[in-house]
Amino acid sequence: MHALSGASGQGHETSFAQIVERELGLPVAQVRFLAGEVGRDLVGVVHAWGEGGTGFRPGQAVWANNQGYAGRQGTFSEFVVVDSSLLYPLPEGADPLEAVLVLHSGLTAVTGLARAGLSAGDTLFINGGSGNVGTAVLQLARACGVRVAVTAGSPEKAAWCRAHGADCVIDYHRESVQEALRQFAPHGLDVYWEATRALDLEAAFSVMAPHGRIVVMAGLEHRCPFPVGPFYTHNLPLIVITITSLATHQLAQAARQLNGWLARGCLRAHL
């Protein structure tokens, strides 16, 4: 994968064609690429940059996450044009194949954990701990000294969660999740992270500590009752994470945080 960096405001397909013709000396038709919005994440190396593209050098390993929508070229391509403000350096020593698998889930995890304000010793529940985002949250939270409980739906998924630091693994097919959480955190959870598309606010509110935080990141078409009483009497803020809605400076901040974890080798993908 080659990243062709350019400044904002350029037409992506036009810029791509100009750079390919200039740098490779090939007609655009001979270069394998998809100009449509297919593919979101990439890890690659900088091949060239357009007018105004700055901050990178040819051959530098880089990554991006916000391609493939809002008119930006998708990443299912040999060459991709990326706005330089949305391109980030890949830390030295980071495995490119491992990194590309955790970009979106890792960005979601660092953004949500920062907003949730967790500290060492706090309690976190991840509903859906073996999924991509759940796994990323689990690994980063444990690295920060947070006590983590998760749900898992099979022995294999439970084993994966335990191997990556989960303090409590709940088999939701066989156990009462609420009862297990009350035993895990008798005074209530500090953070409830809903990593599935089926948020149950009544269940969530019933296991929260006062001033706990609830993180929501999925369930576009989901609807559920909203129990107002426990929500306001426990002062329970809802934190919503949508990476696609983050501003450029917010993405850059999250990327710096994610790069720190990638450099330390703290994130593994669950395939």
GROMACS .gro file of C-alpha atoms in nm:
model
  271
    1MET     CA    1   0.000   0.000   0.000
    2HIS     CA    2   0.139   0.341  -0.098
    3ALA     CA    3   0.002   0.665   0.047
    4LEU     CA    4   0.006   0.968  -0.179
    5SER     CA    5  -0.024   1.261   0.058
    6GLY     CA    6  -0.189   1.586  -0.042
    7ALA     CA    7  -0.323   1.901   0.114
    8SER     CA    8  -0.689   1.948   0.198
    9GLY     CA    9  -0.919   2.096  -0.059
   10GLN     CA   10  -0.789   1.897  -0.355
   11GLY     CA   11  -1.015   1.672  -0.559
   12HIS     CA   12  -0.898   1.326  -0.461
   13GLU     CA   13  -0.939   1.152  -0.796
   14THR     CA   14  -0.781   1.442  -0.986
   15SER     CA   15  -0.489   1.462  -0.743
   16PHE     CA   16  -0.441   1.087  -0.765
   17ALA     CA   17  -0.429   1.098  -1.144
   18GLN     CA   18  -0.182   1.386  -1.148
   19ILE     CA   19   0.052   1.223  -0.896
   20VAL     CA   20   0.042   0.884  -1.069
   21GLU     CA   21   0.117   1.034  -1.408
   22ARG     CA   22   0.395   1.255  -1.273
   23GLU     CA   23   0.566   1.018  -1.030
   24LEU     CA   24   0.521   0.679  -1.195
   25GLY     CA   25   0.507   0.778  -1.559
   26LEU     CA   26   0.210   0.548  -1.610
   27PRO     CA   27  -0.134   0.611  -1.750
   28VAL     CA   28  -0.387   0.601  -1.471
   29ALA     CA   29  -0.561   0.306  -1.636
   30GLN     CA   30  -0.252   0.091  -1.578
   31VAL     CA   31  -0.245   0.150  -1.203
   32ARG     CA   32  -0.460  -0.083  -0.995
   33PHE     CA   33  -0.685   0.124  -0.774
   34LEU     CA   34  -1.043   0.180  -0.674
   35ALA     CA   35  -1.138   0.545  -0.684
   36GLY     CA   36  -1.467   0.472  -0.510
   37GLU     CA   37  -1.537   0.469  -0.139
   38VAL     CA   38  -1.428   0.112  -0.060
   39GLY     CA   39  -1.205   0.048   0.241
   40ARG     CA   40  -1.140   0.265   0.542
   41ASP     CA   41  -0.809   0.177   0.710
   42LEU     CA   42  -0.459   0.162   0.565
   43VAL     CA   43  -0.100   0.107   0.665
   44GLY     CA   44   0.155   0.181   0.396
   45VAL     CA   45   0.448   0.398   0.293
   46VAL     CA   46   0.456   0.749   0.150
   47HIS     CA   47   0.532   0.747  -0.221
   48ALA     CA   48   0.482   1.112  -0.309
   49TRP     CA   49   0.290   1.418  -0.203
   50GLY     CA   50   0.087   1.680  -0.382
   51GLU     CA   51   0.102   2.054  -0.353
   52GLY     CA   52   0.081   2.158   0.010
   53GLY     CA   53   0.140   1.807   0.148
   54THR     CA   54   0.384   1.831   0.440
   55GLY     CA   55   0.521   1.646   0.739
   56PHE     CA   56   0.622   1.318   0.575
   57ARG     CA   57   0.910   1.182   0.368
   58PRO     CA   58   0.914   0.928   0.084
   59GLY     CA   59   0.933   0.574   0.216
   60GLN     CA   60   0.802   0.667   0.561
   61ALA     CA   61   0.561   0.415   0.716
   62VAL     CA   62   0.222   0.575   0.782
   63TRP     CA   63  -0.137   0.490   0.862
   64ALA     CA   64  -0.482   0.638   0.814
   65ASN     CA   65  -0.829   0.550   0.934
   66ASN     CA   66  -1.079   0.794   0.788
   67GLN     CA   67  -1.078   0.703   0.421
   68GLY     CA   68  -1.367   0.561   0.224
   69TYR     CA   69  -1.637   0.814   0.312
   70ALA     CA   70  -1.717   1.186   0.278
   71GLY     CA   71  -1.575   1.178  -0.075
   72ARG     CA   72  -1.236   1.040   0.030
   73GLN     CA   73  -1.083   0.760  -0.176
   74GLY     CA   74  -1.119   0.412  -0.029
   75THR     CA   75  -0.820   0.203   0.071
   76PHE     CA   76  -0.884  -0.110  -0.137
   77SER     CA   77  -0.617   0.010  -0.374
   78GLU     CA   78  -0.248  -0.011  -0.458
   79PHE     CA   79  -0.213   0.367  -0.426
   80VAL     CA   80  -0.430   0.595  -0.214
   81VAL     CA   81  -0.449   0.972  -0.193
   82VAL     CA   82  -0.474   1.084   0.171
   83ASP     CA   83  -0.515   1.436   0.305
   84SER     CA   84  -0.194   1.500   0.500
   85SER     CA   85  -0.397   1.619   0.798
   86LEU     CA   86  -0.552   1.268   0.822
   87LEU     CA   87  -0.226   1.074   0.783
   88TYR     CA   88  -0.019   0.962   1.083
   89PRO     CA   89   0.329   0.810   1.123
   90LEU     CA   90   0.348   0.442   1.208
   91PRO     CA   91   0.567   0.404   1.519
   92GLU     CA   92   0.904   0.240   1.462
   93GLY     CA   93   0.889  -0.130   1.541
   94ALA     CA   94   0.510  -0.156   1.507
   95ASP     CA   95   0.395  -0.456   1.302
   96PRO     CA   96   0.211  -0.313   0.995
   97LEU     CA   97  -0.021  -0.614   0.965
   98GLU     CA   98  -0.109  -0.610   1.334
   99ALA     CA   99  -0.151  -0.233   1.330
  100VAL     CA  100  -0.396  -0.219   1.038
  101LEU     CA  101  -0.623  -0.464   1.219
  102VAL     CA  102  -0.656  -0.246   1.529
  103LEU     CA  103  -0.670   0.108   1.388
  104HIS     CA  104  -1.043   0.167   1.407
  105SER     CA  105  -1.101  -0.033   1.723
  106GLY     CA  106  -0.795   0.123   1.885
  107LEU     CA  107  -0.905   0.478   1.802
  108THR     CA  108  -1.249   0.403   1.943
  109ALA     CA  109  -1.092   0.260   2.258
  110VAL     CA  110  -0.852   0.549   2.328
  111THR     CA  111  -1.124   0.806   2.260
  112GLY     CA  112  -1.379   0.637   2.486
  113LEU     CA  113  -1.133   0.566   2.767
  114ALA     CA  114  -1.013   0.926   2.767
  115ARG     CA  115  -1.369   1.057   2.785
  116ALA     CA  116  -1.466   0.807   3.053
  117GLY     CA  117  -1.184   0.928   3.277
  118LEU     CA  118  -1.085   0.591   3.419
  119SER     CA  119  -0.807   0.560   3.676
  120ALA     CA  120  -0.612   0.266   3.816
  121GLY     CA  121  -0.835   0.063   4.047
  122ASP     CA  122  -1.160   0.173   3.884
  123THR     CA  123  -1.408  -0.088   3.764
  124LEU     CA  124  -1.507  -0.127   3.398
  125PHE     CA  125  -1.758  -0.361   3.240
  126ILE     CA  126  -1.742  -0.434   2.865
  127ASN     CA  127  -2.055  -0.591   2.722
  128GLY     CA  128  -1.900  -0.777   2.431
  129GLY     CA  129  -1.542  -0.814   2.548
  130SER     CA  130  -1.415  -1.041   2.272
  131GLY     CA  131  -1.508  -0.824   1.974
  132ASN     CA  132  -1.257  -0.592   1.806
  133VAL     CA  133  -1.345  -0.284   2.008
  134GLY     CA  134  -1.409  -0.479   2.326
  135THR     CA  135  -1.069  -0.645   2.297
  136ALA     CA  136  -0.896  -0.311   2.244
  137VAL     CA  137  -1.072  -0.153   2.542
  138LEU     CA  138  -0.990  -0.455   2.758
  139GLN     CA  139  -0.618  -0.446   2.675
  140LEU     CA  140  -0.573  -0.072   2.719
  141ALA     CA  141  -0.780  -0.055   3.037
  142ARG     CA  142  -0.585  -0.338   3.198
  143ALA     CA  143  -0.259  -0.170   3.096
  144CYS     CA  144  -0.381   0.134   3.293
  145GLY     CA  145  -0.455  -0.072   3.606
  146VAL     CA  146  -0.833  -0.078   3.567
  147ARG     CA  147  -1.028  -0.382   3.690
  148VAL     CA  148  -1.225  -0.522   3.396
  149ALA     CA  149  -1.526  -0.752   3.367
  150VAL     CA  150  -1.648  -0.869   3.026
  151THR     CA  151  -1.915  -1.086   2.870
  152ALA     CA  152  -1.821  -1.367   2.633
  153GLY     CA  153  -2.047  -1.611   2.451
  154SER     CA  154  -1.824  -1.917   2.412
  155PRO     CA  155  -1.537  -2.094   2.590
  156GLU     CA  156  -1.297  -1.981   2.316
  157LYS     CA  157  -1.398  -1.616   2.350
  158ALA     CA  158  -1.382  -1.641   2.729
  159ALA     CA  159  -1.029  -1.786   2.707
  160TRP     CA  160  -0.923  -1.501   2.478
  161CYS     CA  161  -1.052  -1.241   2.725
  162ARG     CA  162  -0.880  -1.407   3.020
  163ALA     CA  163  -0.554  -1.430   2.825
  164HIS     CA  164  -0.572  -1.055   2.768
  165GLY     CA  165  -0.627  -0.962   3.128
  166ALA     CA  166  -0.999  -0.976   3.206
  167ASP     CA  167  -1.052  -1.001   3.582
  168CYS     CA  168  -1.403  -1.139   3.544
  169VAL     CA  169  -1.548  -1.321   3.242
  170ILE     CA  170  -1.925  -1.369   3.237
  171ASP     CA  171  -2.087  -1.633   3.017
  172TYR     CA  172  -2.413  -1.457   2.937
  173HIS     CA  173  -2.567  -1.783   2.815
  174ARG     CA  174  -2.528  -1.946   3.157
  175GLU     CA  175  -2.506  -1.665   3.413
  176SER     CA  176  -2.699  -1.359   3.524
  177VAL     CA  177  -2.485  -1.071   3.401
  178GLN     CA  178  -2.632  -0.829   3.656
  179GLU     CA  179  -2.569  -1.066   3.948
  180ALA     CA  180  -2.214  -1.136   3.836
  181LEU     CA  181  -2.147  -0.763   3.807
  182ARG     CA  182  -2.284  -0.694   4.154
  183GLN     CA  183  -2.038  -0.949   4.290
  184PHE     CA  184  -1.755  -0.800   4.083
  185ALA     CA  185  -1.830  -0.441   4.187
  186PRO     CA  186  -2.047  -0.442   4.504
  187HIS     CA  187  -2.053  -0.062   4.514
  188GLY     CA  188  -2.138  -0.029   4.147
  189LEU     CA  189  -1.942   0.007   3.825
  190ASP     CA  190  -1.743   0.315   3.740
  191VAL     CA  191  -1.785   0.262   3.365
  192TYR     CA  192  -2.022   0.046   3.161
  193TRP     CA  193  -1.901   0.008   2.800
  194GLU     CA  194  -2.168  -0.118   2.561
  195ALA     CA  195  -1.983  -0.281   2.271
  196THR     CA  196  -2.289  -0.454   2.123
  197ARG     CA  197  -2.580  -0.317   1.921
  198ALA     CA  198  -2.835  -0.403   2.189
  199LEU     CA  199  -2.793  -0.151   2.470
  200ASP     CA  200  -3.022  -0.220   2.767
  201LEU     CA  201  -3.026   0.097   2.976
  202GLU     CA  202  -3.238  -0.055   3.251
  203ALA     CA  203  -2.979  -0.330   3.299
  204ALA     CA  204  -2.693  -0.082   3.277
  205PHE     CA  205  -2.837   0.166   3.526
  206SER     CA  206  -2.904  -0.112   3.777
  207VAL     CA  207  -2.533  -0.192   3.823
  208MET     CA  208  -2.381   0.157   3.816
  209ALA     CA  209  -2.212   0.347   4.096
  210PRO     CA  210  -2.322   0.707   4.148
  211HIS     CA  211  -2.149   0.930   3.891
  212GLY     CA  212  -2.059   0.626   3.682
  213ARG     CA  213  -2.028   0.665   3.305
  214ILE     CA  214  -2.194   0.469   3.026
  215VAL     CA  215  -2.019   0.447   2.687
  216VAL     CA  216  -2.227   0.380   2.374
  217MET     CA  217  -2.066   0.314   2.034
  218ALA     CA  218  -2.308   0.102   1.829
  219GLY     CA  219  -2.675   0.031   1.761
  220LEU     CA  220  -2.774   0.273   1.486
  221GLU     CA  221  -3.130   0.137   1.461
  222HIS     CA  222  -3.164   0.007   1.817
  223ARG     CA  223  -3.438   0.140   2.047
  224CYS     CA  224  -3.476   0.072   2.420
  225PRO     CA  225  -3.661   0.215   2.721
  226PHE     CA  226  -3.491   0.501   2.904
  227PRO     CA  227  -3.543   0.480   3.283
  228VAL     CA  228  -3.514   0.845   3.380
  229GLY     CA  229  -3.527   0.793   3.758
  230PRO     CA  230  -3.199   0.606   3.815
  231PHE     CA  231  -3.037   0.807   3.537
  232TYR     CA  232  -3.063   1.141   3.711
  233THR     CA  233  -3.057   1.024   4.073
  234HIS     CA  234  -2.725   0.847   4.011
  235ASN     CA  235  -2.589   1.130   3.792
  236LEU     CA  236  -2.502   0.894   3.506
  237PRO     CA  237  -2.364   1.068   3.196
  238LEU     CA  238  -2.391   0.893   2.860
  239ILE     CA  239  -2.076   0.908   2.647
  240VAL     CA  240  -2.125   0.849   2.276
  241ILE     CA  241  -1.828   0.752   2.057
  242THR     CA  242  -1.846   0.802   1.681
  243ILE     CA  243  -1.503   0.818   1.517
  244THR     CA  244  -1.646   0.949   1.190
  245SER     CA  245  -1.778   1.260   1.365
  246LEU     CA  246  -1.450   1.362   1.530
  247ALA     CA  247  -1.286   1.683   1.415
  248THR     CA  248  -0.942   1.667   1.253
  249HIS     CA  249  -0.765   1.790   1.569
  250GLN     CA  250  -0.953   1.535   1.780
  251LEU     CA  251  -0.849   1.256   1.543
  252ALA     CA  252  -0.488   1.374   1.560
  253GLN     CA  253  -0.497   1.366   1.940
  254ALA     CA  254  -0.644   1.016   1.941
  255ALA     CA  255  -0.385   0.906   1.682
  256ARG     CA  256  -0.100   1.023   1.907
  257GLN     CA  257  -0.246   0.824   2.194
  258LEU     CA  258  -0.292   0.518   1.976
  259ASN     CA  259   0.064   0.546   1.845
  260GLY     CA  260   0.189   0.535   2.202
  261TRP     CA  261   0.014   0.201   2.255
  262LEU     CA  262   0.126   0.066   1.916
  263ALA     CA  263   0.486   0.154   1.999
  264ARG     CA  264   0.456  -0.047   2.321
  265GLY     CA  265   0.299  -0.344   2.144
  266CYS     CA  266  -0.005  -0.331   2.373
  267LEU     CA  267  -0.276  -0.406   2.117
  268ARG     CA  268  -0.354  -0.738   1.954
  269ALA     CA  269  -0.644  -0.798   1.718
  270HIS     CA  270  -0.897  -1.076   1.769
  271LEU     CA  271  -0.969  -1.242   1.434
   0.00000   0.00000   0.00000
